[in-house]
Amino acid sequence: MVTVLDQHNQFLNVPGEESEDAEMARQWVEEGSCPGWRNGIFVADGSMINLFEKPGVYGETFYDRKSHYSLNCQVCGCTLL
């Protein structure tokens, strides 16, 4: 987390509320998604969590592309401006 926060300003850019980019994003959300999210900023992160061993029920469904048994953990957030 320290590394991610250290690089925050170099790789994460939230456009100003009145910028042209923000307005274009608002229009896209309103036309192609949920109009209630028009003034929001949405983020998502998916991480794989390796399991100790193959699960006993539906075990093969947990086999990932890196040849591990794992779960996908997704963290999402939505902030309205």
Tab-separated table of C-alpha atoms in Angstrom:
chain	number	residue	atom	x	y	z
A	1	MET	CA	0.000	0.000	0.000
A	2	VAL	CA	2.893	2.339	0.746
A	3	THR	CA	4.220	1.832	-2.791
A	4	VAL	CA	0.814	2.447	-4.382
A	5	LEU	CA	0.267	5.643	-2.387
A	6	ASP	CA	3.794	6.823	-3.190
A	7	GLN	CA	3.028	6.612	-6.940
A	8	HIS	CA	-0.517	7.998	-6.638
A	9	ASN	CA	0.049	11.415	-8.239
A	10	GLN	CA	2.008	10.014	-11.189
A	11	PHE	CA	-0.563	7.446	-12.325
A	12	LEU	CA	-3.952	8.554	-11.028
A	13	ASN	CA	-5.614	11.608	-12.468
A	14	VAL	CA	-9.098	12.733	-11.548
A	15	PRO	CA	-10.189	15.548	-13.880
A	16	GLY	CA	-11.414	18.770	-12.331
A	17	GLU	CA	-15.167	18.976	-11.808
A	18	GLU	CA	-15.598	21.650	-14.496
A	19	SER	CA	-13.112	20.224	-17.037
A	20	GLU	CA	-14.038	19.154	-20.556
A	21	ASP	CA	-12.906	15.575	-19.797
A	22	ALA	CA	-15.244	15.388	-16.789
A	23	GLU	CA	-18.198	16.604	-18.863
A	24	MET	CA	-17.466	14.091	-21.623
A	25	ALA	CA	-17.333	11.315	-19.013
A	26	ARG	CA	-20.646	12.495	-17.493
A	27	GLN	CA	-22.344	12.415	-20.894
A	28	TRP	CA	-20.982	8.939	-21.634
A	29	VAL	CA	-22.225	7.594	-18.292
A	30	GLU	CA	-25.650	9.176	-18.705
A	31	GLU	CA	-26.102	7.792	-22.234
A	32	GLY	CA	-24.588	4.332	-21.769
A	33	SER	CA	-25.094	3.501	-18.138
A	34	CYS	CA	-27.069	4.642	-15.100
A	35	PRO	CA	-27.974	8.374	-15.182
A	36	GLY	CA	-27.802	8.430	-11.365
A	37	TRP	CA	-24.037	7.850	-11.610
A	38	ARG	CA	-23.509	10.928	-13.794
A	39	ASN	CA	-21.492	12.817	-11.156
A	40	GLY	CA	-19.613	9.819	-9.773
A	41	ILE	CA	-16.131	8.418	-9.986
A	42	PHE	CA	-15.932	4.621	-9.990
A	43	VAL	CA	-12.856	2.540	-9.253
A	44	ALA	CA	-12.308	-1.218	-9.210
A	45	ASP	CA	-9.438	-3.534	-8.348
A	46	GLY	CA	-9.301	-7.289	-8.783
A	47	SER	CA	-6.732	-9.422	-6.964
A	48	MET	CA	-6.220	-13.164	-6.920
A	49	ILE	CA	-5.990	-14.841	-3.505
A	50	ASN	CA	-4.248	-18.214	-3.664
A	51	LEU	CA	-5.882	-21.094	-1.823
A	52	PHE	CA	-3.898	-23.589	0.269
A	53	GLU	CA	-5.289	-26.563	-1.646
A	54	LYS	CA	-7.903	-27.559	-4.198
A	55	PRO	CA	-11.411	-27.058	-2.755
A	56	GLY	CA	-13.357	-30.284	-2.209
A	57	VAL	CA	-16.525	-29.016	-3.946
A	58	TYR	CA	-16.250	-27.747	-7.558
A	59	GLY	CA	-12.469	-27.674	-7.120
A	60	GLU	CA	-11.606	-27.393	-10.819
A	61	THR	CA	-13.588	-24.155	-11.130
A	62	PHE	CA	-11.051	-22.455	-8.822
A	63	TYR	CA	-8.075	-23.294	-11.113
A	64	ASP	CA	-6.751	-20.015	-12.569
A	65	ARG	CA	-4.641	-19.104	-15.606
A	66	LYS	CA	-1.457	-19.135	-13.482
A	67	SER	CA	-1.980	-22.796	-12.503
A	68	HIS	CA	-3.106	-22.053	-8.934
A	69	TYR	CA	-6.336	-22.644	-7.069
A	70	SER	CA	-7.495	-19.152	-6.144
A	71	LEU	CA	-10.367	-16.757	-5.475
A	72	ASN	CA	-10.829	-13.437	-7.218
A	73	CYS	CA	-11.304	-10.569	-4.767
A	74	GLN	CA	-12.767	-7.398	-6.238
A	75	VAL	CA	-12.860	-4.065	-4.403
A	76	CYS	CA	-15.070	-1.328	-5.821
A	77	GLY	CA	-15.937	2.183	-4.818
A	78	CYS	CA	-18.168	4.948	-6.094
A	79	THR	CA	-17.897	8.569	-5.043
A	80	LEU	CA	-20.372	11.220	-6.117
A	81	LEU	CA	-18.967	14.678	-6.781
